Short mmCIF file of N, CA and C in Angstrom, two decimals:
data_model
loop_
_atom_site.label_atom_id
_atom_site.label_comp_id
_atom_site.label_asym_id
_atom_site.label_seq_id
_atom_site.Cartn_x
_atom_site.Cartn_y
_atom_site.Cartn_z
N UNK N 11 -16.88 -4.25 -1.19
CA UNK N 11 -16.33 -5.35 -1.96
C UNK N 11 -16.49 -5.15 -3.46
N UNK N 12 -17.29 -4.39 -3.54
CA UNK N 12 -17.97 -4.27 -5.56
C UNK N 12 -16.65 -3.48 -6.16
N UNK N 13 -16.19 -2.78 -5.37
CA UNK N 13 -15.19 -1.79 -5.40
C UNK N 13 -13.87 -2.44 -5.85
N UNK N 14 -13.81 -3.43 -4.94
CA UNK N 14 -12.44 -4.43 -5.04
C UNK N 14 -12.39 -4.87 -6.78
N UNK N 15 -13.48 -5.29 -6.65
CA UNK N 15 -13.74 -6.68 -8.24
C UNK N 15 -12.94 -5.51 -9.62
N UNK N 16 -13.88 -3.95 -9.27
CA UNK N 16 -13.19 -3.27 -10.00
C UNK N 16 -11.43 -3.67 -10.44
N UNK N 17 -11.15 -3.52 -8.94
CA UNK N 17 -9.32 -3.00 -8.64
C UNK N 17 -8.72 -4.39 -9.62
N UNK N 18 -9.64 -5.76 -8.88
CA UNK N 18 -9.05 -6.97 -9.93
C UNK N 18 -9.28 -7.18 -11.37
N UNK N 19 -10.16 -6.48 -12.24
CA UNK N 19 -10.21 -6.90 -13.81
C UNK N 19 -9.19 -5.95 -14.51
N UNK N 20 -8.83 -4.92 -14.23
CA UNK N 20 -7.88 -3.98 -14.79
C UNK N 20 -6.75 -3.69 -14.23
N UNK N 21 -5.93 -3.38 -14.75
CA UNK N 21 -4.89 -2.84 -14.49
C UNK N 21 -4.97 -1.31 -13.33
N UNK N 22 -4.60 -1.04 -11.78
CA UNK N 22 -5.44 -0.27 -11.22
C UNK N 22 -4.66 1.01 -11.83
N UNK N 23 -3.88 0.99 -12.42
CA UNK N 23 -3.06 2.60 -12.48
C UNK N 23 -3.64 3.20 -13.69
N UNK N 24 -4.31 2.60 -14.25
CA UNK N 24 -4.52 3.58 -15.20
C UNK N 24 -5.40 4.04 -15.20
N UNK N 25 -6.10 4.27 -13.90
CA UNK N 25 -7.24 5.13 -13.32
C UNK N 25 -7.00 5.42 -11.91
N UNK N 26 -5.77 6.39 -11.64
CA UNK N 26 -5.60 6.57 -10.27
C UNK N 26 -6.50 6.85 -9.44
N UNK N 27 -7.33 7.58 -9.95
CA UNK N 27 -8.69 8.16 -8.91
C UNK N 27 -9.20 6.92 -8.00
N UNK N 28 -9.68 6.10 -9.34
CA UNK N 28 -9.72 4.92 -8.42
C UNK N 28 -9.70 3.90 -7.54
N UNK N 29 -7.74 3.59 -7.51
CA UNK N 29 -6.99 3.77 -6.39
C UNK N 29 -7.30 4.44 -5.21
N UNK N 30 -6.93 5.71 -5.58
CA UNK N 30 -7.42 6.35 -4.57
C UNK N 30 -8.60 6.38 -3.76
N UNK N 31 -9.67 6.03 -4.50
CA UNK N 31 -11.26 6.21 -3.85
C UNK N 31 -11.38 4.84 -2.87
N UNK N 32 -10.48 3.98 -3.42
CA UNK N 32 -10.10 2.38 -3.26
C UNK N 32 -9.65 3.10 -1.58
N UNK N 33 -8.49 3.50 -1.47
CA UNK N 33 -8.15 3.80 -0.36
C UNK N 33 -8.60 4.56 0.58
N UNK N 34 -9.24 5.63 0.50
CA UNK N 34 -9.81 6.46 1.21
C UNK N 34 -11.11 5.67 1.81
N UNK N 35 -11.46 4.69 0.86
CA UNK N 35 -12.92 3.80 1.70
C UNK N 35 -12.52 2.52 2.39
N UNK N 36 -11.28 2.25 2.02
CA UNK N 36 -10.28 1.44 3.07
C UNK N 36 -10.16 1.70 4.70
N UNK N 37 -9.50 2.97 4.37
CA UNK N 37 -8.89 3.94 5.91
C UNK N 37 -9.29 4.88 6.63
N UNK N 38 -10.04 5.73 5.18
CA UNK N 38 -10.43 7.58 5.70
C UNK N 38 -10.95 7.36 7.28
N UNK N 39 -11.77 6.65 7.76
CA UNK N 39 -12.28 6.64 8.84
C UNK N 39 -11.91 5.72 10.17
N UNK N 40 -10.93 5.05 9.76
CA UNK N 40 -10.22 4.30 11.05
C UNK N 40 -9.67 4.64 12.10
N UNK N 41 -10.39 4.75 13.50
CA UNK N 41 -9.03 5.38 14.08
C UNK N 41 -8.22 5.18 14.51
N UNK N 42 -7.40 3.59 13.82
CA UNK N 42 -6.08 3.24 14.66
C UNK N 42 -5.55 3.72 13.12
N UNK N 43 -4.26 3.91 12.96
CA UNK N 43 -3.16 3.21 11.69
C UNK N 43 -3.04 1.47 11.41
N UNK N 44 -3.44 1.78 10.23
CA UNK N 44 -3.25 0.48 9.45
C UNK N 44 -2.36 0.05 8.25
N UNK N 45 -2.20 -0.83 7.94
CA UNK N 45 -0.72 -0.60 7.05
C UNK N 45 -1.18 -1.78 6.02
N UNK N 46 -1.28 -1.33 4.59
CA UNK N 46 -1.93 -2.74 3.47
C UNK N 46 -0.24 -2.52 2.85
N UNK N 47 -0.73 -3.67 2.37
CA UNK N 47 0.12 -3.93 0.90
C UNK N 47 -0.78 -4.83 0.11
N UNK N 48 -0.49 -3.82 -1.38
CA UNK N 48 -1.55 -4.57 -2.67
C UNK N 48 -0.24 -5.09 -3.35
N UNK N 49 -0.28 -6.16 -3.67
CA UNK N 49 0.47 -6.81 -4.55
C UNK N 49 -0.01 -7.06 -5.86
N UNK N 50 0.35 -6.70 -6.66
CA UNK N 50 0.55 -6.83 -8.14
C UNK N 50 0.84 -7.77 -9.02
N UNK N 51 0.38 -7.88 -10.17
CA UNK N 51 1.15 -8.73 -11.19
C UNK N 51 1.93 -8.18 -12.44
N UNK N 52 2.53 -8.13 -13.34
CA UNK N 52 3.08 -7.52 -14.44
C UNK N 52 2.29 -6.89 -15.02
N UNK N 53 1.48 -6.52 -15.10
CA UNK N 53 0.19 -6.07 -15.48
C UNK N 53 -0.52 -4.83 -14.61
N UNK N 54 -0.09 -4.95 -13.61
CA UNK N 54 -0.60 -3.97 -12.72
C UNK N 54 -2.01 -4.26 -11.94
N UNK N 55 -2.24 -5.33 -12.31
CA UNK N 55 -3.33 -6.35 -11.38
C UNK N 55 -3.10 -6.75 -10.40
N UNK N 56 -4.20 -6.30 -9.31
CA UNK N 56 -4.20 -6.15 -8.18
C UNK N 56 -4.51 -8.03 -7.70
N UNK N 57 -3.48 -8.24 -7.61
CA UNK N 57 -3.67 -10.36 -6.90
C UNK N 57 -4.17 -10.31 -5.70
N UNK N 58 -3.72 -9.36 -4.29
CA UNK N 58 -4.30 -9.25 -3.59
C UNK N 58 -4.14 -7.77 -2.73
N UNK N 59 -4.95 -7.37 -1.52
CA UNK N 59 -4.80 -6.27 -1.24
C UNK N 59 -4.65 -6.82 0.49
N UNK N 60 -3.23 -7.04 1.24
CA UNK N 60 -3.25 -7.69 2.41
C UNK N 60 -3.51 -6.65 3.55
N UNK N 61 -4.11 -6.68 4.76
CA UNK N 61 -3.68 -5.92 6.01
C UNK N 61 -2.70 -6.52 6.65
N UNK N 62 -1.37 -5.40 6.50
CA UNK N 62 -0.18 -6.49 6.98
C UNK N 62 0.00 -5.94 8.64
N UNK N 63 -0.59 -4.83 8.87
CA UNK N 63 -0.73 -4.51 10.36
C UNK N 63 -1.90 -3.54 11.02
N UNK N 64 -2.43 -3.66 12.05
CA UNK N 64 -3.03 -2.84 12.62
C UNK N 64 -2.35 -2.07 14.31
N UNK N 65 -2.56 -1.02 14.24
CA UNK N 65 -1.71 -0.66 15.65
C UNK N 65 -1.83 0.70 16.59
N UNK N 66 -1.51 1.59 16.57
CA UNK N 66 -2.71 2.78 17.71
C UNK N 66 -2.72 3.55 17.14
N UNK N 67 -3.46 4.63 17.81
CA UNK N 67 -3.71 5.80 17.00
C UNK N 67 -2.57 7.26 15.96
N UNK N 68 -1.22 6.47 16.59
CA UNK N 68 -0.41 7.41 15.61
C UNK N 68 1.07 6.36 15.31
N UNK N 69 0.61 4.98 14.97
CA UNK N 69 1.97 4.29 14.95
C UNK N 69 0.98 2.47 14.57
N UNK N 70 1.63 2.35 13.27
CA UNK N 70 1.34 0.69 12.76
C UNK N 70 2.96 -0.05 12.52
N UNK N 71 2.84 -1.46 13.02
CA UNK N 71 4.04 -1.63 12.91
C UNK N 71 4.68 -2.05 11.78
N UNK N 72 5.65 -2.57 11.03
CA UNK N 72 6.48 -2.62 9.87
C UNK N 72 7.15 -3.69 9.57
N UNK N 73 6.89 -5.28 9.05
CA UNK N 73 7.55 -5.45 8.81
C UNK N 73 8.11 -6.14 7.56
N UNK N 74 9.31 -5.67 6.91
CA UNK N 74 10.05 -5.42 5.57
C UNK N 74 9.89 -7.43 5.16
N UNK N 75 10.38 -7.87 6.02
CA UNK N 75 10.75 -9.63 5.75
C UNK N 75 9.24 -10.03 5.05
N UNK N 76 7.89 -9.92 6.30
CA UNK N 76 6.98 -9.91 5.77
C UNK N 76 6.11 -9.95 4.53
N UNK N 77 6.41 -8.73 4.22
CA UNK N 77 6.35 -7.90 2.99
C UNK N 77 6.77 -8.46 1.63
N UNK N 78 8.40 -9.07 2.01
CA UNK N 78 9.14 -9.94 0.66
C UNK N 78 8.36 -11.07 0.80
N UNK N 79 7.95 -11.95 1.99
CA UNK N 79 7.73 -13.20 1.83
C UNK N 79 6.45 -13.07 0.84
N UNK N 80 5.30 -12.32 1.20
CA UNK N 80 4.06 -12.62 0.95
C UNK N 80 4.10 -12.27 -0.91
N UNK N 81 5.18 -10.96 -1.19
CA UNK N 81 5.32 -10.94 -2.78
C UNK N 81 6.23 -11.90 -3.33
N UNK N 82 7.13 -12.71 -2.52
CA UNK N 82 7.26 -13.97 -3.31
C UNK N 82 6.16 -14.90 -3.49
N UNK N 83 5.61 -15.12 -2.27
CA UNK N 83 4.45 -16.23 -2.35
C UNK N 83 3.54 -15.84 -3.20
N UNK N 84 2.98 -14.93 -3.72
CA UNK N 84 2.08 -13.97 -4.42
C UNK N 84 2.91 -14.17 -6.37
N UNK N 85 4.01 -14.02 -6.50
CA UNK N 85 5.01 -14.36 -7.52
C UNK N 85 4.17 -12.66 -7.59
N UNK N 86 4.54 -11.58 -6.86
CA UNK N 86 4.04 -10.17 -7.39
C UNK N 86 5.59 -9.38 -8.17
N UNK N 87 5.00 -8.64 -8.92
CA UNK N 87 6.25 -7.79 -9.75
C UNK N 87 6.07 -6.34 -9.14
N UNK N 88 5.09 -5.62 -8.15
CA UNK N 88 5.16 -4.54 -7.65
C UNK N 88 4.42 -4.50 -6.81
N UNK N 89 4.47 -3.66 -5.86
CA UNK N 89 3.54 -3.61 -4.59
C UNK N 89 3.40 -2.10 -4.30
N UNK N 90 2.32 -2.20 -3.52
CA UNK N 90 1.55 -0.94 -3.23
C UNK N 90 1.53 -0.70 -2.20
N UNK N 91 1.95 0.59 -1.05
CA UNK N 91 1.86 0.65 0.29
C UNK N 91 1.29 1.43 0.48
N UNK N 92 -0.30 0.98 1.63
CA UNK N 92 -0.68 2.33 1.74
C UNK N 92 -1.45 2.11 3.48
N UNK N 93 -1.38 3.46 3.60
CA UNK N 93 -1.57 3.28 5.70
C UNK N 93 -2.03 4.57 5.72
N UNK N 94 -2.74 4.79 6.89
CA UNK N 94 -3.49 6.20 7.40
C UNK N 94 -2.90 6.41 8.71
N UNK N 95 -2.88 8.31 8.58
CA UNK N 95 -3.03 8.57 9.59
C UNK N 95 -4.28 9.22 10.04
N UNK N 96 -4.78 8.52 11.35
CA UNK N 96 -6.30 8.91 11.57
C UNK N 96 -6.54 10.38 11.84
N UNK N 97 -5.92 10.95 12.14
CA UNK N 97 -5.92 12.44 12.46
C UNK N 97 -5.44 13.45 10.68
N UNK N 98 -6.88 14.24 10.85
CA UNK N 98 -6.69 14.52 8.97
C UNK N 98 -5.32 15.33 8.75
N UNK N 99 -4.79 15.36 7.84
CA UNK N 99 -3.85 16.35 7.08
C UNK N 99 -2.42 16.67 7.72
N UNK N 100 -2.17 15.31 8.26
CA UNK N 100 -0.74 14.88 8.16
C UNK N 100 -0.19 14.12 7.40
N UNK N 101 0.40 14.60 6.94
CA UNK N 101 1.25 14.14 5.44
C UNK N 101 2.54 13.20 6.05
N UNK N 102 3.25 12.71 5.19
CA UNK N 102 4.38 11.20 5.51
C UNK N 102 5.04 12.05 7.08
N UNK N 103 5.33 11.28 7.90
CA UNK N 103 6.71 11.39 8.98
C UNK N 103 7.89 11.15 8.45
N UNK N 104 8.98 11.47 9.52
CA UNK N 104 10.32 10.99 8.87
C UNK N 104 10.42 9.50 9.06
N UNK N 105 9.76 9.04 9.79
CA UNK N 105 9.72 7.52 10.06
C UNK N 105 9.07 6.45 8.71
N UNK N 106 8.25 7.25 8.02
CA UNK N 106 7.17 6.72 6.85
C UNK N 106 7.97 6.67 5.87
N UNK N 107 9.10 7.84 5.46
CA UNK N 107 9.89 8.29 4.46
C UNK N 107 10.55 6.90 4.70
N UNK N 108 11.56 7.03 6.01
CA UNK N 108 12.44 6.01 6.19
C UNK N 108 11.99 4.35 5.79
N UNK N 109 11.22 4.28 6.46
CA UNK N 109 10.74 2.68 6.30
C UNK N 109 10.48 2.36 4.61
N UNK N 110 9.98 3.84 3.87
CA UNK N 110 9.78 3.46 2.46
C UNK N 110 11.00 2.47 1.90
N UNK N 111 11.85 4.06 2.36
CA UNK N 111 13.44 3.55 1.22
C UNK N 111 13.55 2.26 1.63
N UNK N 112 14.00 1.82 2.98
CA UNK N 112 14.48 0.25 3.65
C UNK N 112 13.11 -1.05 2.92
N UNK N 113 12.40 -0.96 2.24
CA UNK N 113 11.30 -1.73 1.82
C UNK N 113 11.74 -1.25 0.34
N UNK N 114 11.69 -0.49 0.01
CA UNK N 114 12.22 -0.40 -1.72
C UNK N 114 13.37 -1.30 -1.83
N UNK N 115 14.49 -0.82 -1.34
CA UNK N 115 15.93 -0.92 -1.78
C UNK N 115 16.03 -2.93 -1.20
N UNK N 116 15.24 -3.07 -0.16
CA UNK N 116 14.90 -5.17 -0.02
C UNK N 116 14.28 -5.27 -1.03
N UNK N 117 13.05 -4.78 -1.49
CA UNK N 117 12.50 -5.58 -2.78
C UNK N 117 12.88 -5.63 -4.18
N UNK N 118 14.04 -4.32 -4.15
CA UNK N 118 14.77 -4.75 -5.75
C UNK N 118 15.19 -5.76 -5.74
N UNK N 119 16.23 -5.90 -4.80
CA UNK N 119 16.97 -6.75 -4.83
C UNK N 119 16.10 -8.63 -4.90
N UNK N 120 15.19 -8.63 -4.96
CA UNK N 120 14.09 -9.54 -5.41
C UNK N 120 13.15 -9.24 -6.74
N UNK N 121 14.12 -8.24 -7.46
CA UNK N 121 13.54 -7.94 -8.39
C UNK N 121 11.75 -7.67 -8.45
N UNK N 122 11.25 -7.41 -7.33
CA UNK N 122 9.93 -6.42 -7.15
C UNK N 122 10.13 -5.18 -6.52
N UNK N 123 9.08 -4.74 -7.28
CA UNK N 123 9.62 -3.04 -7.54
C UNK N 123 8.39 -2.20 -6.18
N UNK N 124 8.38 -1.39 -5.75
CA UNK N 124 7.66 -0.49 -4.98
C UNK N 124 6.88 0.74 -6.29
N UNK N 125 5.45 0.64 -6.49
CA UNK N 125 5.35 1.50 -7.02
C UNK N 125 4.95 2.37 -6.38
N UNK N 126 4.56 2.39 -5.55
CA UNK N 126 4.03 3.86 -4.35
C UNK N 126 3.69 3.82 -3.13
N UNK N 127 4.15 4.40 -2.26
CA UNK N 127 3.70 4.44 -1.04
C UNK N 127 1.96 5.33 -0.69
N UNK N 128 0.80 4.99 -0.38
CA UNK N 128 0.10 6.01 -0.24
C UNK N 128 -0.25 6.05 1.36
N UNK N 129 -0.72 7.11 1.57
CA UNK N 129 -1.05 7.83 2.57
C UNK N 129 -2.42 8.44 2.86
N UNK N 130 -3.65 8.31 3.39
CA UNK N 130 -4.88 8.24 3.75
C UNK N 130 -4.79 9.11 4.85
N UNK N 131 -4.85 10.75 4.71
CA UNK N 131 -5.11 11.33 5.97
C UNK N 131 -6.70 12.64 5.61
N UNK N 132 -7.38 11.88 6.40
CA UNK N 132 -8.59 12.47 6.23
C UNK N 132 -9.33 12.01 4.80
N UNK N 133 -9.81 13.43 4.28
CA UNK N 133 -9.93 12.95 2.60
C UNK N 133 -8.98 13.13 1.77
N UNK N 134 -8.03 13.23 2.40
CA UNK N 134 -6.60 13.63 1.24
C UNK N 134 -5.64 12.34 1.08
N UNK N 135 -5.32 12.08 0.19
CA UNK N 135 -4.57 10.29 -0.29
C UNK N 135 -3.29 11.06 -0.91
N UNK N 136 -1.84 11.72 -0.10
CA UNK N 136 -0.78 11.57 -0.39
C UNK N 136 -0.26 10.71 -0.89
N UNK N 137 1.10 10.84 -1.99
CA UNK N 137 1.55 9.84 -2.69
C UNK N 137 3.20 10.15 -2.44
N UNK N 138 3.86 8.48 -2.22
CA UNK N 138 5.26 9.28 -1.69
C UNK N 138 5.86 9.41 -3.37
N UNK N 139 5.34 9.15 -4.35
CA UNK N 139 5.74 9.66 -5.56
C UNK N 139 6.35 10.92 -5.80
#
């Protein structure tokens, strides 16, 4: 939790490591897939960091509606996606790619933006950047 308070007084991007260390002590060790979204403010302040699913060992489920409701309710300007796969050093699926774009291209159009998808496999934190 000491970790979190960090993510909320600053802006989290301008210390990616951070982020990252943020995530890896999130997931690195879970062994189902889990799926957050951090929502943002104009600022890059982290408002909240949700678990929007939990689900088996190579599949969390997805969903996009979700996702808009909670960054309207949130009034967020960007969001953060990030999920593990429990098995180390698999990098995005074509399914991870896919679901990105279909969650970007809904939240423009609500004028909130996707700033990154991340990815938690093992100790390695892929970025769909």
């Amino acid at each position: 939790m000491e970790y979190r308070f960090v993510l909320d007084e600053s802006p989290i991007f301008h210390n990616y490591e951070k982020l990252e260390n943020y995530c890896k002590l999130l997931l690195a060790d879970k062994p189902i897939e889990e799926f957050h979204v951090m929502y943002l403010d104009a600022q890059h302040k982290l408002i909240s960091d949700e678990l929007h699913s939990s689900g088996t060992v190579d599949w969390a489920p997805v969903y996009i509606r979700e996702i808009a409701k909670k960054a309207l309710e949130f009034n967020a300007r960007d969001v953060v996606l990030v999920h593990n796969h429990p098995t180390p050093g698999l990098s995005f699926s074509s399914q991870d790619i896919q679901i990105t774009k279909e969650i970007e291209i809904t939240l423009e159009k609500l004028d909130i933006y996707l700033y990154d998808h991340l990815l938690v496999s093992g100790d390695v934190v892929y970025s769909a950047r």
